[in-house]
Tab-separated table of C-alpha atoms in Angstrom:
chain	number	residue	atom	x	y	z
R	1	MET	CA	38.098	107.337	99.275
R	2	LYS	CA	41.078	106.925	101.520
R	3	TRP	CA	39.363	104.377	103.292
R	4	LEU	CA	38.525	102.192	100.256
R	5	ALA	CA	42.291	102.468	98.952
R	6	ALA	CA	43.648	101.132	102.117
R	7	GLY	CA	40.667	98.265	102.149
R	8	ILE	CA	42.185	97.309	98.539
R	9	GLY	CA	45.544	97.007	99.903
R	10	VAL	CA	44.447	95.178	102.893
R	11	VAL	CA	42.220	92.552	100.987
R	12	PHE	CA	44.762	92.198	97.828
R	13	LEU	CA	47.769	91.651	99.847
R	14	SER	CA	46.546	89.480	102.719
R	15	PRO	CA	47.739	85.763	102.507
R	16	ILE	CA	44.864	83.257	101.775
R	17	LEU	CA	44.670	81.307	104.861
R	18	ILE	CA	43.159	77.997	104.610
R	19	ALA	CA	41.263	76.027	107.310
R	20	GLY	CA	40.850	72.090	107.106
R	21	THR	CA	38.158	70.451	104.921
R	22	GLY	CA	35.350	68.780	105.785
R	23	MET	CA	33.799	71.676	107.973
R	24	ILE	CA	30.168	72.161	108.649
R	25	LEU	CA	28.956	75.677	110.221
R	26	ALA	CA	25.904	75.552	112.512
R	27	THR	CA	23.899	78.481	111.713
R	28	SER	CA	23.446	81.355	114.245
R	29	ALA	CA	20.366	82.903	112.967
R	30	ASP	CA	18.899	82.913	116.609
R	31	ALA	CA	21.927	84.775	117.982
R	32	VAL	CA	21.378	87.749	116.092
R	33	GLN	CA	17.569	88.258	116.520
R	34	SER	CA	18.614	91.060	119.031
R	35	SER	CA	20.128	93.014	115.930
R	36	GLY	CA	16.857	93.226	114.474
R	37	SER	CA	14.832	90.723	112.058
R	38	PHE	CA	14.154	91.459	108.635
R	39	SER	CA	11.476	89.435	106.528
R	40	ASN	CA	10.913	91.651	103.390
R	41	CYS	CA	11.818	90.636	100.010
R	42	LEU	CA	13.568	93.552	98.312
R	43	THR	CA	12.200	93.547	95.039
R	44	ASN	CA	12.261	97.210	94.122
R	45	LEU	CA	15.460	98.346	95.294
R	46	ASP	CA	16.743	101.553	93.602
R	47	THR	CA	20.016	100.091	92.668
R	48	ASP	CA	21.353	103.854	91.733
R	49	LYS	CA	20.205	105.129	95.147
R	50	VAL	CA	21.847	102.345	96.820
R	51	ALA	CA	25.027	102.940	94.950
R	52	GLU	CA	24.954	106.635	95.744
R	53	GLN	CA	24.590	105.771	99.745
R	54	VAL	CA	27.357	103.238	99.328
R	55	THR	CA	29.810	105.740	97.743
R	56	LYS	CA	28.939	108.154	100.767
R	57	ILE	CA	29.945	105.634	103.505
R	58	LEU	CA	33.243	104.799	101.639
R	59	ASP	CA	34.062	108.369	101.454
R	60	GLY	CA	33.474	108.990	105.380
R	61	ALA	CA	29.965	110.018	105.815
R	62	PRO	CA	28.273	109.613	109.158
R	63	GLY	CA	25.858	106.879	109.213
R	64	LYS	CA	23.059	109.090	110.402
R	65	ASN	CA	23.147	111.005	107.049
R	66	VAL	CA	22.765	107.894	105.015
R	67	HIS	CA	19.841	105.590	104.474
R	68	ILE	CA	19.949	102.065	102.606
R	69	GLU	CA	17.006	99.910	102.829
R	70	GLY	CA	17.397	96.765	104.695
R	71	LEU	CA	20.610	98.270	106.780
R	72	ASP	CA	20.199	99.724	109.915
R	73	LEU	CA	23.731	100.414	110.890
R	74	PRO	CA	25.150	101.421	107.310
R	75	ALA	CA	28.350	103.081	108.684
R	76	GLU	CA	29.282	99.633	110.081
R	77	GLN	CA	27.641	97.284	107.633
R	78	VAL	CA	28.825	98.699	104.002
R	79	PRO	CA	32.440	98.735	104.929
R	80	ASN	CA	32.103	95.055	106.202
R	81	ALA	CA	30.361	94.310	102.672
R	82	ALA	CA	33.228	96.036	101.087
R	83	THR	CA	35.335	93.683	102.542
R	84	ILE	CA	33.257	90.899	101.442
R	85	VAL	CA	33.360	92.196	98.179
R	86	ALA	CA	36.963	92.824	98.011
R	87	ALA	CA	37.854	89.182	99.388
R	88	GLY	CA	35.971	87.851	96.567
R	89	LEU	CA	37.756	89.907	93.775
R	90	SER	CA	41.142	89.110	95.085
R	91	LEU	CA	40.306	85.379	94.859
R	92	ASP	CA	38.854	86.004	91.433
R	93	VAL	CA	35.423	84.487	92.805
R	94	PRO	CA	32.762	85.564	90.191
R	95	LYS	CA	29.989	88.061	90.768
R	96	LYS	CA	27.499	85.293	91.815
R	97	GLY	CA	29.627	84.098	94.679
R	98	GLN	CA	30.058	87.478	96.083
R	99	ILE	CA	26.386	87.729	96.298
R	100	VAL	CA	26.240	84.521	97.895
R	101	ALA	CA	28.490	85.630	100.461
R	102	LEU	CA	27.042	89.073	101.143
R	103	ALA	CA	23.610	87.337	101.642
R	104	THR	CA	25.074	84.943	103.815
R	105	ALA	CA	26.657	87.612	106.019
R	106	MET	CA	23.265	89.556	105.837
R	107	GLN	CA	21.495	86.738	107.221
R	108	GLU	CA	24.060	85.619	109.779
R	109	SER	CA	25.127	88.599	111.300
R	110	ARG	CA	23.283	91.730	109.671
R	111	LEU	CA	27.079	92.253	108.131
R	112	ARG	CA	28.250	93.120	111.797
R	113	ASN	CA	31.501	91.421	113.147
R	114	LEU	CA	30.058	90.183	116.425
R	115	ASN	CA	32.000	88.864	118.987
R	116	TYR	CA	28.993	86.475	120.084
R	117	GLY	CA	26.793	84.033	118.544
R	118	ASP	CA	25.198	80.713	118.973
R	119	ARG	CA	27.486	78.479	120.780
R	120	ASP	CA	30.876	79.431	120.093
R	121	SER	CA	29.955	81.153	116.491
R	122	LEU	CA	31.708	84.431	115.882
R	123	GLY	CA	32.078	87.297	113.372
R	124	LEU	CA	30.507	88.154	110.204
R	125	PHE	CA	29.528	84.714	108.717
R	126	GLN	CA	29.353	83.363	112.431
R	127	GLN	CA	31.879	80.626	111.794
R	128	ARG	CA	33.268	78.415	114.772
R	129	PRO	CA	36.266	77.596	116.121
R	130	LEU	CA	35.387	74.208	117.558
R	131	GLN	CA	34.258	73.383	114.042
R	132	GLY	CA	37.666	73.855	112.353
R	133	TRP	CA	37.010	77.468	110.989
R	134	GLY	CA	40.059	78.994	112.710
R	135	SER	CA	40.876	80.526	116.387
R	136	ALA	CA	38.215	83.210	117.387
R	137	GLN	CA	41.009	85.731	116.801
R	138	GLN	CA	41.120	84.506	113.211
R	139	ILE	CA	37.330	84.461	112.700
R	140	ARG	CA	36.905	87.865	113.885
R	141	ASP	CA	39.232	89.066	110.996
R	142	PRO	CA	36.740	90.037	108.212
R	143	VAL	CA	39.265	89.338	105.531
R	144	TYR	CA	40.357	85.866	106.854
R	145	ALA	CA	36.419	85.108	107.440
R	146	SER	CA	35.647	86.108	104.118
R	147	GLU	CA	38.248	84.140	102.309
R	148	GLN	CA	37.283	81.079	104.334
R	149	PHE	CA	33.821	81.512	103.328
R	150	TYR	CA	34.801	81.707	99.682
R	151	LYS	CA	37.305	78.690	99.927
R	152	HIS	CA	34.284	76.436	101.438
R	153	LEU	CA	31.792	77.808	98.614
R	154	ILE	CA	34.314	76.978	95.664
R	155	LYS	CA	34.244	73.492	96.834
R	156	VAL	CA	30.851	72.916	96.464
R	157	ASP	CA	30.054	71.026	93.470
R	158	GLY	CA	28.002	72.877	90.919
R	159	TRP	CA	27.262	75.974	92.945
R	160	GLN	CA	27.362	78.192	90.240
R	161	GLN	CA	24.224	76.571	89.090
R	162	MET	CA	22.452	76.705	92.436
R	163	THR	CA	20.129	79.455	93.324
R	164	VAL	CA	21.778	81.827	96.020
R	165	THR	CA	19.949	80.371	98.995
R	166	GLN	CA	21.165	76.783	97.895
R	167	ALA	CA	24.658	77.774	97.554
R	168	ALA	CA	24.416	79.798	101.039
R	169	GLN	CA	22.885	76.634	102.512
R	170	ALA	CA	25.468	74.291	101.002
R	171	VAL	CA	28.148	76.118	103.075
R	172	GLN	CA	26.337	76.837	106.139
R	173	ARG	CA	23.989	73.935	106.868
R	174	SER	CA	21.451	76.275	108.591
R	175	GLY	CA	18.508	75.313	110.548
R	176	LEU	CA	16.451	78.211	108.757
R	177	PRO	CA	17.627	77.121	104.926
R	178	ASP	CA	15.249	79.554	103.225
R	179	ALA	CA	16.170	82.725	105.424
R	180	TYR	CA	18.887	83.691	102.750
R	181	ALA	CA	16.563	84.189	99.973
R	182	GLN	CA	15.140	87.422	101.853
R	183	TRP	CA	18.655	89.129	101.372
R	184	GLU	CA	19.298	88.412	97.465
R	185	ASN	CA	18.317	91.392	95.996
R	186	LEU	CA	19.884	93.593	98.673
R	187	ALA	CA	22.982	91.726	98.126
R	188	ALA	CA	22.703	91.958	94.465
R	189	ALA	CA	22.622	95.915	94.648
R	190	LEU	CA	25.431	96.290	97.273
R	191	GLN	CA	27.863	93.756	95.283
R	192	ASP	CA	27.051	95.847	92.231
R	193	ALA	CA	27.773	99.190	94.015
R	194	ILE	CA	30.652	98.303	95.806
R	195	ALA	CA	32.457	96.400	92.886
R	196	LYS	CA	32.365	99.461	90.700
R	197	THR	CA	34.507	101.130	93.239
R	198	PHE	CA	37.519	98.916	92.968
R	199	PRO	CA	39.922	98.815	89.925
R	200	GLY	CA	38.579	96.515	87.554
R	201	GLY	CA	36.107	95.344	89.947
R	202	GLY	CA	33.015	96.248	87.309
R	203	ASN	CA	34.673	94.285	84.568
R	204	ASP	CA	34.214	90.843	85.864
R	205	ALA	CA	33.023	88.422	82.868
R	206	ASP	CA	29.622	87.969	84.204
R	207	GLN	CA	29.694	91.510	85.570
R	208	GLY	CA	27.087	92.669	83.136
R	209	LYS	CA	24.704	89.615	83.476
R	210	GLU	CA	21.807	89.346	85.941
R	211	PRO	CA	22.937	86.843	88.833
R	212	SER	CA	21.267	83.664	88.842
R	213	THR	CA	19.950	84.660	92.776
R	214	SER	CA	16.877	82.335	92.899
R	215	THR	CA	14.452	79.905	90.928
R	216	THR	CA	11.168	82.003	90.954
R	217	GLY	CA	11.818	84.938	93.451
R	218	CYS	CA	12.805	85.295	96.883
R	219	ALA	CA	9.476	85.173	98.521
R	220	PRO	CA	9.202	81.842	100.214
R	221	GLY	CA	5.929	80.709	98.822
R	222	GLN	CA	6.935	81.372	95.286
R	223	ASP	CA	9.669	78.430	95.523
R	224	GLY	CA	6.894	75.801	96.623
R	225	SER	CA	7.488	76.273	100.164
R	226	GLY	CA	4.272	77.747	100.695
R	227	PHE	CA	2.420	74.552	100.123
R	228	GLY	CA	4.181	72.939	103.189
R	229	ARG	CA	4.841	69.108	103.297
R	230	ILE	CA	3.447	67.500	100.352
R	231	PRO	CA	2.360	63.951	100.817
R	232	GLU	CA	3.972	61.828	98.317
R	233	GLY	CA	1.677	61.217	95.064
R	234	SER	CA	-0.805	63.872	95.860
R	235	VAL	CA	-1.601	67.400	94.458
R	236	PRO	CA	-0.883	69.913	97.000
R	237	LYS	CA	-4.008	71.555	98.233
R	238	GLY	CA	-4.396	74.936	96.373
R	239	TYR	CA	-2.399	74.243	93.408
R	240	ALA	CA	-3.740	74.803	90.067
R	241	ILE	CA	-2.137	74.801	86.798
R	242	PRO	CA	-1.387	78.742	86.018
R	243	LYS	CA	-4.240	80.331	83.577
R	244	ASP	CA	-1.375	81.550	81.335
R	245	THR	CA	0.304	77.948	80.646
R	246	ASP	CA	1.111	77.063	77.083
R	247	PRO	CA	-1.933	74.924	76.068
R	248	THR	CA	0.716	72.154	75.039
R	249	ALA	CA	2.503	72.427	78.158
R	250	ARG	CA	-0.705	72.149	79.909
R	251	LYS	CA	-1.703	69.073	78.396
R	252	ALA	CA	1.667	67.606	79.411
R	253	ILE	CA	1.320	68.565	83.067
R	254	GLU	CA	-2.219	67.227	83.209
R	255	TRP	CA	-0.994	64.014	81.808
R	256	ALA	CA	1.839	63.527	84.092
R	257	MET	CA	-0.270	64.533	87.209
R	258	HIS	CA	-2.577	61.349	86.290
R	259	GLN	CA	0.718	59.220	86.835
R	260	LEU	CA	0.842	60.385	90.587
R	261	GLY	CA	1.256	58.004	93.061
R	262	THR	CA	2.369	55.133	90.506
R	263	LEU	CA	5.792	53.472	91.659
R	264	TYR	CA	8.992	54.260	89.710
R	265	GLN	CA	10.403	51.539	87.498
R	266	TRP	CA	14.124	52.139	86.344
R	267	GLY	CA	13.973	51.801	82.439
R	268	GLY	CA	10.249	51.584	82.483
R	269	SER	CA	8.301	52.920	79.648
R	270	CYS	CA	5.336	54.813	81.057
R	271	THR	CA	2.996	53.577	78.800
R	272	ASN	CA	0.956	51.874	81.283
R	273	SER	CA	2.038	53.207	84.876
R	274	HIS	CA	-1.344	51.855	86.651
R	275	GLY	CA	-0.982	48.548	85.194
R	276	SER	CA	0.472	45.116	86.546
R	277	ASP	CA	3.423	44.935	84.568
R	278	PRO	CA	6.222	47.088	86.204
R	279	MET	CA	7.963	47.770	82.877
R	280	GLY	CA	4.888	49.898	81.938
R	281	ARG	CA	5.556	52.100	84.937
R	282	CYS	CA	7.677	55.351	84.569
R	283	ASP	CA	11.145	56.532	85.421
R	284	CYS	CA	12.079	60.353	85.534
R	285	SER	CA	12.911	60.502	81.692
R	286	SER	CA	9.602	58.160	80.409
R	287	LEU	CA	7.701	60.309	82.422
R	288	MET	CA	8.719	63.661	80.443
R	289	GLN	CA	8.471	61.579	77.288
R	290	GLN	CA	5.248	59.982	77.447
R	291	ALA	CA	3.606	63.466	79.176
R	292	TYR	CA	4.930	65.420	75.833
R	293	ALA	CA	4.048	62.410	73.571
R	294	HIS	CA	0.491	62.772	74.814
R	295	ALA	CA	0.390	66.591	73.964
R	296	GLY	CA	1.989	65.838	70.328
R	297	ILE	CA	5.587	66.742	70.975
R	298	THR	CA	8.045	63.758	70.702
R	299	LEU	CA	11.132	63.702	73.198
R	300	PRO	CA	13.998	61.273	73.167
R	301	ARG	CA	14.124	58.591	75.700
R	302	THR	CA	16.587	59.252	78.137
R	303	THR	CA	17.741	62.061	80.516
R	304	TYR	CA	21.298	62.183	78.829
R	305	THR	CA	19.512	63.294	75.418
R	306	GLN	CA	16.680	65.191	76.732
R	307	ILE	CA	19.289	67.619	77.642
R	308	ASN	CA	19.543	68.664	74.439
R	309	GLU	CA	16.089	69.052	73.374
R	310	GLY	CA	14.740	72.611	73.117
R	311	LYS	CA	16.374	75.512	74.083
R	312	ALA	CA	18.346	76.498	77.236
R	313	VAL	CA	16.500	78.751	79.977
R	314	SER	CA	17.651	80.075	83.164
R	315	PRO	CA	16.324	78.793	86.271
R	316	THR	CA	15.128	82.287	87.111
R	317	GLN	CA	12.749	82.171	84.187
R	318	LEU	CA	11.023	78.736	84.294
R	319	LYS	CA	7.492	78.425	82.823
R	320	PRO	CA	5.296	75.642	83.455
R	321	GLY	CA	6.357	72.801	81.111
R	322	ASP	CA	10.073	73.249	81.140
R	323	LEU	CA	12.545	70.260	81.971
R	324	VAL	CA	14.546	70.884	84.865
R	325	PHE	CA	17.659	68.752	85.442
R	326	SER	CA	19.478	67.948	88.638
R	327	ARG	CA	22.282	65.405	89.812
R	328	GLY	CA	25.328	64.655	87.680
R	329	THR	CA	26.384	67.394	85.493
R	330	ALA	CA	25.009	69.943	83.567
R	331	ALA	CA	26.300	68.238	80.388
R	332	ARG	CA	25.063	64.965	81.611
R	333	PRO	CA	22.639	65.098	84.445
R	334	GLU	CA	21.123	61.896	85.776
R	335	HIS	CA	17.488	63.245	86.971
R	336	VAL	CA	14.746	65.195	84.979
R	337	GLY	CA	11.334	66.736	86.201
R	338	MET	CA	8.809	68.953	84.854
R	339	TYR	CA	8.125	72.346	86.255
R	340	MET	CA	4.335	72.947	86.933
R	341	GLY	CA	4.388	76.684	88.059
R	342	GLU	CA	3.931	77.950	91.495
R	343	GLY	CA	7.292	76.845	92.243
R	344	LEU	CA	6.497	72.731	91.946
R	345	VAL	CA	7.862	69.923	89.988
R	346	ILE	CA	6.360	66.744	88.894
R	347	GLU	CA	8.824	63.575	89.075
R	348	ALA	CA	9.369	60.164	89.059
R	349	PRO	CA	12.147	60.226	91.580
R	350	ARG	CA	13.951	56.700	92.179
R	351	THR	CA	13.250	53.217	93.336
R	352	THR	CA	10.673	52.469	95.748
R	353	LYS	CA	9.184	56.130	95.451
R	354	PRO	CA	5.922	57.044	93.511
R	355	VAL	CA	5.649	59.887	90.788
R	356	ARG	CA	5.167	62.997	92.954
R	357	ILE	CA	5.153	66.710	93.103
R	358	THR	CA	7.856	68.306	95.265
R	359	PRO	CA	8.801	72.237	95.918
R	360	ILE	CA	11.785	73.455	93.461
R	361	LYS	CA	13.598	74.704	96.397
R	362	ASP	CA	14.370	71.105	96.948
R	363	TRP	CA	15.994	70.673	93.405
R	364	THR	CA	19.670	71.910	92.805
R	365	ILE	CA	19.085	72.816	88.978
R	366	LEU	CA	21.897	72.205	86.947
R	367	ALA	CA	19.893	73.118	83.741
R	368	ALA	CA	16.674	73.825	82.354
R	369	ARG	CA	15.233	73.235	78.684
R	370	ARG	CA	12.137	74.540	77.161
R	371	VAL	CA	10.736	71.962	74.453
R	372	LEU	CA	7.897	73.998	73.255
């Protein structure tokens, strides 16, 4: 694998070039449409087949003899993917971050080192010289471009607890924030196949774990976006509590839904949210406490203590009734809501806002707990 050995040398010996801070990257999704669009969620990828085909490319096989679902130019795309993974390994970026980078490059350029894009966007990640990502020549260096993406990613507070789509969007600021989701499974398959070809690349501490690639799957309709805009205080048209919901969780969700439209009150007890006394209204944690109290489960009063209740669950494995936490930190979150299934969360958001239902794609989940 002569190409691979040379690639390792280039990436691991390359200097880490750091651009200025505070840069915002405009999306170039429109600019790469000519390279072919892709809108399938690849949920049944044969990862062994992907690994076999990746190895062929890295060993110099012509692209016409290789087929990888989702890649139309594997002879060009796989080496670029290998550079992205190698750059991540050289910077000690975890597997999750490498998958974020691959999914981003697949959406922005289809893993092609483009010399054009939206406005002045260029390269694998469609970074923009005018926004401080570097010179045009630097951005079109795949190693430099990859390192810059990682440098910005690891500065995003809490990125490892985000979904792949949320993390990519935090760096890219795309006008199509949900578009990265379609590439998550292929990105994970490519990362796994490529990392194993590097010395020690398959021994990362989290390499054996399934990446937290999405909240409920990569199909947009499963992250709540399928319901469209949800008027505050209303139940989305077409929503019903999933039939297989635990009966206790069903009671808690039903009770919480009866509080929809009532105004938030910080410190409110949520014991009479429809009454005239503001302190009878709900804040985020009292809504959870009272919803479960009416289902026979006792929860402590505050978000800071509810984070210790029940057992931790992965944001990729949520069930109706699970508590989801955001803002602050995973150890001391400042906000809590209840997952309702169908990619939706019920919450008491903040002062001047009513109890409402929101799509989970709008949440940056720091932790989730199952209290049943």
